[in-house]
PDB file of C-alpha atoms in Angstrom:
ATOM      1  CA  GLU A   5      15.333 213.871 164.035  1.00 77.00           C
ATOM      2  CA  PRO A   6      16.833 210.170 163.247  1.00 82.00           C
ATOM      3  CA  GLU A   7      20.620 210.765 161.774  1.00 92.00           C
ATOM      4  CA  VAL A   8      22.756 208.319 160.431  1.00 95.00           C
ATOM      5  CA  THR A   9      26.269 208.013 162.460  1.00 96.00           C
ATOM      6  CA  GLN A  10      29.285 206.650 161.219  1.00 97.00           C
ATOM      7  CA  THR A  11      32.250 205.259 163.349  1.00 96.00           C
ATOM      8  CA  PRO A  12      35.183 205.808 163.403  1.00 97.00           C
ATOM      9  CA  SER A  13      35.093 209.648 162.214  1.00 96.00           C
ATOM     10  CA  HIS A  14      39.070 208.475 161.694  1.00 97.00           C
ATOM     11  CA  GLN A  15      41.159 205.957 160.934  1.00 97.00           C
ATOM     12  CA  VAL A  16      44.704 205.927 160.107  1.00 98.00           C
ATOM     13  CA  THR A  17      45.942 202.188 158.837  1.00 97.00           C
ATOM     14  CA  GLN A  18      48.679 201.025 157.295  1.00 97.00           C
ATOM     15  CA  MET A  19      48.692 199.687 153.197  1.00 97.00           C
ATOM     16  CA  GLY A  20      47.991 196.317 153.609  1.00 97.00           C
ATOM     17  CA  GLN A  21      45.944 196.131 157.104  1.00 97.00           C
ATOM     18  CA  GLU A  22      42.056 195.168 157.047  1.00 98.00           C
ATOM     19  CA  VAL A  23      39.823 198.474 158.105  1.00 98.00           C
ATOM     20  CA  ILE A  24      36.678 198.006 158.964  1.00 97.00           C
ATOM     21  CA  LEU A  25      34.830 201.006 159.090  1.00 98.00           C
ATOM     22  CA  ARG A  26      30.491 200.417 160.670  1.00 97.00           C
ATOM     23  CA  CYS A  27      27.714 203.182 160.217  1.00 97.00           C
ATOM     24  CA  VAL A  28      23.777 203.300 161.773  1.00 97.00           C
ATOM     25  CA  PRO A  29      21.604 203.494 159.129  1.00 96.00           C
ATOM     26  CA  ILE A  30      18.352 204.905 160.391  1.00 94.00           C
ATOM     27  CA  SER A  31      16.171 202.662 162.350  1.00 90.00           C
ATOM     28  CA  ASN A  32      13.427 201.830 160.385  1.00 88.00           C
ATOM     29  CA  HIS A  33      15.341 202.459 156.315  1.00 92.00           C
ATOM     30  CA  LEU A  34      15.495 199.380 153.658  1.00 91.00           C
ATOM     31  CA  TYR A  35      18.300 200.300 151.925  1.00 94.00           C
ATOM     32  CA  PHE A  36      21.510 201.487 152.385  1.00 96.00           C
ATOM     33  CA  TYR A  37      24.531 202.960 150.840  1.00 97.00           C
ATOM     34  CA  TRP A  38      28.310 202.919 150.553  1.00 98.00           C
ATOM     35  CA  TYR A  39      30.738 206.282 148.824  1.00 97.00           C
ATOM     36  CA  ARG A  40      33.164 207.086 149.200  1.00 97.00           C
ATOM     37  CA  GLN A  41      34.990 210.521 148.239  1.00 94.00           C
ATOM     38  CA  ILE A  42      39.235 211.505 147.409  1.00 92.00           C
ATOM     39  CA  LEU A  43      40.207 214.666 148.545  1.00 88.00           C
ATOM     40  CA  GLY A  44      39.404 216.931 146.010  1.00 83.00           C
ATOM     41  CA  GLN A  45      37.410 214.124 143.893  1.00 86.00           C
ATOM     42  CA  LYS A  46      34.338 213.753 143.118  1.00 88.00           C
ATOM     43  CA  VAL A  47      31.902 211.477 145.614  1.00 93.00           C
ATOM     44  CA  GLU A  48      31.862 208.147 143.596  1.00 95.00           C
ATOM     45  CA  PHE A  49      29.536 204.962 144.446  1.00 96.00           C
ATOM     46  CA  LEU A  50      31.138 202.401 146.076  1.00 97.00           C
ATOM     47  CA  VAL A  51      28.044 199.947 146.615  1.00 97.00           C
ATOM     48  CA  SER A  52      24.320 199.807 147.683  1.00 96.00           C
ATOM     49  CA  PHE A  53      22.590 197.069 149.180  1.00 95.00           C
ATOM     50  CA  TYR A  54      18.525 195.474 149.660  1.00 93.00           C
ATOM     51  CA  ASN A  55      17.545 192.649 151.726  1.00 90.00           C
ATOM     52  CA  ASN A  56      20.259 191.553 153.373  1.00 91.00           C
ATOM     53  CA  GLU A  57      22.266 191.785 149.767  1.00 94.00           C
ATOM     54  CA  ILE A  58      24.212 194.024 146.970  1.00 96.00           C
ATOM     55  CA  SER A  59      21.502 195.505 144.439  1.00 94.00           C
ATOM     56  CA  GLU A  60      24.285 196.858 142.518  1.00 94.00           C
ATOM     57  CA  LYS A  61      28.432 197.658 143.070  1.00 95.00           C
ATOM     58  CA  SER A  62      30.202 200.039 140.669  1.00 94.00           C
ATOM     59  CA  GLU A  63      33.939 198.571 139.088  1.00 94.00           C
ATOM     60  CA  ILE A  64      35.317 200.488 142.448  1.00 94.00           C
ATOM     61  CA  PHE A  65      34.159 197.769 144.219  1.00 96.00           C
ATOM     62  CA  ASP A  66      36.355 194.877 143.455  1.00 94.00           C
ATOM     63  CA  ASP A  67      37.166 191.577 145.577  1.00 95.00           C
ATOM     64  CA  GLN A  68      39.139 194.351 148.662  1.00 96.00           C
ATOM     65  CA  PHE A  69      35.866 195.045 149.305  1.00 97.00           C
ATOM     66  CA  SER A  70      32.774 193.642 151.072  1.00 97.00           C
ATOM     67  CA  VAL A  71      29.394 195.028 153.374  1.00 97.00           C
ATOM     68  CA  GLU A  72      27.481 193.225 156.137  1.00 94.00           C
ATOM     69  CA  ARG A  73      24.569 193.913 158.069  1.00 92.00           C
ATOM     70  CA  PRO A  74      25.563 191.765 160.834  1.00 85.00           C
ATOM     71  CA  ASP A  75      22.371 192.536 162.712  1.00 86.00           C
ATOM     72  CA  GLY A  76      19.380 194.520 162.568  1.00 77.00           C
ATOM     73  CA  SER A  77      21.112 198.114 162.703  1.00 85.00           C
ATOM     74  CA  ASN A  78      24.753 197.846 161.959  1.00 93.00           C
ATOM     75  CA  PHE A  79      26.283 198.043 157.929  1.00 96.00           C
ATOM     76  CA  THR A  80      29.938 197.166 158.194  1.00 97.00           C
ATOM     77  CA  LEU A  81      31.984 197.983 154.772  1.00 98.00           C
ATOM     78  CA  LYS A  82      35.029 196.044 154.685  1.00 97.00           C
ATOM     79  CA  ILE A  83      38.493 196.320 152.860  1.00 97.00           C
ATOM     80  CA  ARG A  84      40.401 193.477 153.041  1.00 96.00           C
ATOM     81  CA  SER A  85      44.413 194.594 151.765  1.00 95.00           C
ATOM     82  CA  THR A  86      43.917 197.891 151.977  1.00 97.00           C
ATOM     83  CA  LYS A  87      46.073 200.520 149.225  1.00 96.00           C
ATOM     84  CA  LEU A  88      47.211 203.603 149.052  1.00 97.00           C
ATOM     85  CA  GLU A  89      44.852 204.944 146.650  1.00 95.00           C
ATOM     86  CA  ASP A  90      41.703 203.518 149.571  1.00 97.00           C
ATOM     87  CA  SER A  91      42.076 206.922 151.668  1.00 97.00           C
ATOM     88  CA  ALA A  92      39.744 208.974 150.582  1.00 97.00           C
ATOM     89  CA  MET A  93      36.187 210.233 153.004  1.00 97.00           C
ATOM     90  CA  TYR A  94      33.765 207.060 153.203  1.00 98.00           C
ATOM     91  CA  PHE A  95      30.133 207.812 153.296  1.00 97.00           C
ATOM     92  CA  CYS A  96      27.385 205.487 154.403  1.00 98.00           C
ATOM     93  CA  ALA A  97      23.780 206.525 153.679  1.00 97.00           C
ATOM     94  CA  SER A  98      20.607 204.902 154.144  1.00 95.00           C
ATOM     95  CA  ARG A  99      16.612 205.743 152.513  1.00 94.00           C
ATOM     96  CA  ALA A 100      13.342 204.506 153.441  1.00 92.00           C
ATOM     97  CA  HIS A 101      11.527 201.690 151.506  1.00 81.00           C
ATOM     98  CA  GLY A 102      10.617 201.591 147.825  1.00 66.00           C
ATOM     99  CA  GLY A 103       8.745 204.169 147.227  1.00 68.00           C
ATOM    100  CA  ARG A 104      10.882 206.860 149.303  1.00 75.00           C
ATOM    101  CA  GLU A 105      14.098 208.263 147.000  1.00 86.00           C
ATOM    102  CA  THR A 106      15.826 211.024 149.773  1.00 91.00           C
ATOM    103  CA  GLN A 107      19.469 209.117 150.789  1.00 94.00           C
ATOM    104  CA  TYR A 108      20.361 209.929 154.283  1.00 94.00           C
ATOM    105  CA  PHE A 109      24.155 210.319 154.169  1.00 96.00           C
ATOM    106  CA  GLY A 110      26.194 209.868 158.043  1.00 96.00           C
ATOM    107  CA  PRO A 111      29.405 212.153 158.647  1.00 95.00           C
ATOM    108  CA  GLY A 112      31.202 210.204 157.312  1.00 96.00           C
ATOM    109  CA  THR A 113      34.631 209.041 158.105  1.00 98.00           C
ATOM    110  CA  ARG A 114      37.592 209.856 156.507  1.00 97.00           C
ATOM    111  CA  LEU A 115      40.377 206.566 155.464  1.00 98.00           C
ATOM    112  CA  LEU A 116      44.106 207.163 155.329  1.00 98.00           C
ATOM    113  CA  VAL A 117      46.419 204.370 154.153  1.00 97.00           C
ATOM    114  CA  LEU A 118      50.308 205.048 154.478  1.00 97.00           C
TER     115      LEU A 118
ATOM    116  CA  GLN B   9      27.691 207.984 129.345  1.00 62.00           C
ATOM    117  CA  GLN B  10      27.642 208.632 133.406  1.00 75.00           C
ATOM    118  CA  GLN B  11      29.226 211.476 134.336  1.00 90.00           C
ATOM    119  CA  VAL B  12      27.686 214.701 135.789  1.00 96.00           C
ATOM    120  CA  LYS B  13      29.767 218.065 134.659  1.00 97.00           C
ATOM    121  CA  GLN B  14      29.162 220.907 137.156  1.00 97.00           C
ATOM    122  CA  SER B  15      30.093 224.240 137.059  1.00 97.00           C
ATOM    123  CA  PRO B  16      31.249 226.534 138.812  1.00 97.00           C
ATOM    124  CA  GLN B  17      33.604 225.038 141.360  1.00 96.00           C
ATOM    125  CA  SER B  18      33.462 227.785 143.537  1.00 97.00           C
ATOM    126  CA  LEU B  19      31.299 230.523 144.036  1.00 98.00           C
ATOM    127  CA  ILE B  20      31.566 233.701 145.738  1.00 98.00           C
ATOM    128  CA  VAL B  21      28.309 236.085 146.256  1.00 98.00           C
ATOM    129  CA  GLN B  22      27.148 239.489 148.249  1.00 98.00           C
ATOM    130  CA  LYS B  23      24.213 238.514 150.689  1.00 98.00           C
ATOM    131  CA  GLY B  24      21.552 239.017 149.558  1.00 98.00           C
ATOM    132  CA  GLY B  25      21.967 238.202 145.675  1.00 98.00           C
ATOM    133  CA  ILE B  26      20.736 235.653 143.696  1.00 98.00           C
ATOM    134  CA  SER B  27      23.668 232.019 143.991  1.00 98.00           C
ATOM    135  CA  ILE B  28      23.389 230.008 140.571  1.00 98.00           C
ATOM    136  CA  ILE B  29      24.964 226.808 139.996  1.00 98.00           C
ATOM    137  CA  ASN B  30      24.955 224.946 136.750  1.00 98.00           C
ATOM    138  CA  CYS B  31      24.348 220.963 135.968  1.00 98.00           C
ATOM    139  CA  ALA B  32      24.758 219.467 132.024  1.00 98.00           C
ATOM    140  CA  TYR B  33      24.065 215.168 132.200  1.00 97.00           C
ATOM    141  CA  GLU B  34      23.988 212.788 128.813  1.00 94.00           C
ATOM    142  CA  ASN B  35      23.529 210.277 130.264  1.00 93.00           C
ATOM    143  CA  THR B  36      18.584 210.678 129.360  1.00 92.00           C
ATOM    144  CA  ALA B  37      18.227 207.569 131.634  1.00 93.00           C
ATOM    145  CA  PHE B  38      18.652 209.553 134.434  1.00 94.00           C
ATOM    146  CA  ASP B  39      15.059 209.830 136.127  1.00 93.00           C
ATOM    147  CA  TYR B  40      15.889 211.560 138.960  1.00 94.00           C
ATOM    148  CA  PHE B  41      18.282 214.690 140.316  1.00 96.00           C
ATOM    149  CA  PRO B  42      19.103 215.864 143.586  1.00 96.00           C
ATOM    150  CA  TRP B  43      20.925 217.959 145.111  1.00 97.00           C
ATOM    151  CA  TYR B  44      22.838 217.713 148.026  1.00 96.00           C
ATOM    152  CA  GLN B  45      24.028 220.755 150.521  1.00 96.00           C
ATOM    153  CA  GLN B  46      27.349 219.931 152.317  1.00 93.00           C
ATOM    154  CA  PHE B  47      28.847 221.422 155.342  1.00 93.00           C
ATOM    155  CA  PRO B  48      32.245 221.070 156.807  1.00 89.00           C
ATOM    156  CA  GLY B  49      32.805 217.765 158.898  1.00 86.00           C
ATOM    157  CA  LYS B  50      28.886 216.414 158.172  1.00 88.00           C
ATOM    158  CA  GLY B  51      27.707 214.630 155.209  1.00 90.00           C
ATOM    159  CA  PRO B  52      26.295 215.102 152.461  1.00 93.00           C
ATOM    160  CA  ALA B  53      21.871 216.609 153.179  1.00 94.00           C
ATOM    161  CA  LEU B  54      19.407 216.808 150.688  1.00 95.00           C
ATOM    162  CA  LEU B  55      17.580 220.058 149.622  1.00 96.00           C
ATOM    163  CA  ILE B  56      15.994 219.520 146.745  1.00 96.00           C
ATOM    164  CA  ALA B  57      15.169 217.291 144.177  1.00 96.00           C
ATOM    165  CA  ILE B  58      13.151 217.317 140.540  1.00 95.00           C
ATOM    166  CA  ARG B  59      11.964 214.796 138.179  1.00 94.00           C
ATOM    167  CA  PRO B  60      12.371 215.099 134.197  1.00 92.00           C
ATOM    168  CA  ASP B  61       8.881 215.719 134.163  1.00 92.00           C
ATOM    169  CA  VAL B  62       8.574 219.310 135.856  1.00 94.00           C
ATOM    170  CA  SER B  63      11.030 222.261 134.746  1.00 95.00           C
ATOM    171  CA  GLU B  64      11.793 223.594 137.315  1.00 97.00           C
ATOM    172  CA  LYS B  65      10.750 223.026 141.268  1.00 97.00           C
ATOM    173  CA  LYS B  66      10.473 225.460 143.971  1.00 97.00           C
ATOM    174  CA  GLU B  67      11.559 225.203 148.198  1.00 96.00           C
ATOM    175  CA  GLY B  68      11.351 228.596 149.846  1.00 97.00           C
ATOM    176  CA  ARG B  69      14.636 229.855 148.091  1.00 97.00           C
ATOM    177  CA  PHE B  70      15.757 227.211 146.503  1.00 98.00           C
ATOM    178  CA  THR B  71      14.619 226.271 143.187  1.00 97.00           C
ATOM    179  CA  ILE B  72      15.768 223.958 140.811  1.00 97.00           C
ATOM    180  CA  SER B  73      15.729 225.365 136.905  1.00 96.00           C
ATOM    181  CA  PHE B  74      15.638 221.620 134.192  1.00 97.00           C
ATOM    182  CA  ASN B  75      15.700 221.581 130.918  1.00 96.00           C
ATOM    183  CA  LYS B  76      15.918 218.486 129.814  1.00 94.00           C
ATOM    184  CA  SER B  77      16.260 219.421 125.520  1.00 94.00           C
ATOM    185  CA  ALA B  78      19.226 220.703 126.840  1.00 96.00           C
ATOM    186  CA  LYS B  79      20.554 218.007 129.313  1.00 96.00           C
ATOM    187  CA  GLN B  80      21.315 220.103 132.453  1.00 97.00           C
ATOM    188  CA  PHE B  81      19.755 221.088 135.561  1.00 97.00           C
ATOM    189  CA  SER B  82      20.509 224.533 138.598  1.00 98.00           C
ATOM    190  CA  LEU B  83      19.961 225.062 141.821  1.00 98.00           C
ATOM    191  CA  HIS B  84      18.918 228.989 142.049  1.00 98.00           C
ATOM    192  CA  ILE B  85      19.721 230.169 146.026  1.00 98.00           C
ATOM    193  CA  MET B  86      17.392 233.579 146.043  1.00 98.00           C
ATOM    194  CA  ASP B  87      18.129 235.892 148.658  1.00 98.00           C
ATOM    195  CA  SER B  88      21.120 234.162 149.020  1.00 98.00           C
ATOM    196  CA  GLN B  89      22.797 234.447 153.710  1.00 97.00           C
ATOM    197  CA  PRO B  90      25.942 234.183 155.071  1.00 97.00           C
ATOM    198  CA  GLY B  91      24.571 230.238 156.407  1.00 97.00           C
ATOM    199  CA  ASP B  92      24.214 229.169 152.953  1.00 98.00           C
ATOM    200  CA  SER B  93      27.369 228.719 152.178  1.00 98.00           C
ATOM    201  CA  ALA B  94      28.449 225.289 151.868  1.00 97.00           C
ATOM    202  CA  THR B  95      29.170 223.321 149.621  1.00 96.00           C
ATOM    203  CA  TYR B  96      26.902 222.711 146.811  1.00 97.00           C
ATOM    204  CA  PHE B  97      26.396 219.066 144.751  1.00 97.00           C
ATOM    205  CA  CYS B  98      24.399 218.131 141.922  1.00 97.00           C
ATOM    206  CA  ALA B  99      23.534 213.760 141.035  1.00 97.00           C
ATOM    207  CA  ALA B 100      21.962 211.985 138.960  1.00 96.00           C
ATOM    208  CA  SER B 101      20.423 208.496 139.082  1.00 93.00           C
ATOM    209  CA  LYS B 102      18.222 206.007 137.341  1.00 90.00           C
ATOM    210  CA  GLY B 103      15.728 203.525 137.854  1.00 85.00           C
ATOM    211  CA  SER B 104      14.831 202.597 141.377  1.00 84.00           C
ATOM    212  CA  ASN B 105      17.800 201.539 142.805  1.00 86.00           C
ATOM    213  CA  TYR B 106      18.319 204.598 143.108  1.00 89.00           C
ATOM    214  CA  GLN B 107      22.495 204.765 143.814  1.00 91.00           C
ATOM    215  CA  LEU B 108      23.786 208.330 142.880  1.00 94.00           C
ATOM    216  CA  ILE B 109      25.926 209.413 140.144  1.00 95.00           C
ATOM    217  CA  TRP B 110      27.644 213.120 141.466  1.00 96.00           C
ATOM    218  CA  GLY B 111      28.821 216.508 140.633  1.00 96.00           C
ATOM    219  CA  ALA B 112      32.170 217.494 141.414  1.00 95.00           C
ATOM    220  CA  GLY B 113      30.993 220.238 143.902  1.00 96.00           C
ATOM    221  CA  THR B 114      30.810 224.399 143.857  1.00 97.00           C
ATOM    222  CA  LYS B 115      31.990 226.103 147.434  1.00 97.00           C
ATOM    223  CA  LEU B 116      29.096 228.196 148.135  1.00 98.00           C
ATOM    224  CA  ILE B 117      30.631 231.310 150.125  1.00 98.00           C
ATOM    225  CA  ILE B 118      28.045 234.350 150.567  1.00 98.00           C
ATOM    226  CA  LYS B 119      29.701 237.371 152.205  1.00 96.00           C
ATOM    227  CA  PRO B 120      28.220 239.653 154.146  1.00 91.00           C
TER     228      PRO B 120
END
């Protein structure tokens, strides 16, 4: 069964460093999402992406964040200058074409900013 | 307005019992209400979902009950099994983009 994959599974970085989290969505899916979950808190929507552009973003997704689909398979989330409060589990999700509601989630990347 | 409130935070149920998790929302524009199941080390996986035009949806041992007037929906797990032990999230979305607003999660433990 096709699945969403994410790399790395864990990342430790120093405050102020740039990180890139990678996702490979399910191959025929068209809609892509990033969510994050700070330890002990709710899962929060960050951004959605369709047709090579951001379709929606939350207030969390400020200028320090960017997303890209650099080729036909990868979907990346970049944090330019990490802060301590960026420490969280980051989930990528993908969804098939318009009428299909189900989002399929990857296993997540646990980011720790020191 | 955008919040989804979920309770309880944790739940212990005997094997064979009924597990019930509740969620409430404020935004009447929400039109899609999924429940996700998450096992440790895995991402959330869709369990069952409902739209507000029906009051109940059943898939196997899992049922969503939806009360539009009260703005509440709940997940019922019948004949709960140890393999059901996981964290359950309710969520809601509106419109065609389907970005999800999540509840806080319920850690369910089924005792053998």
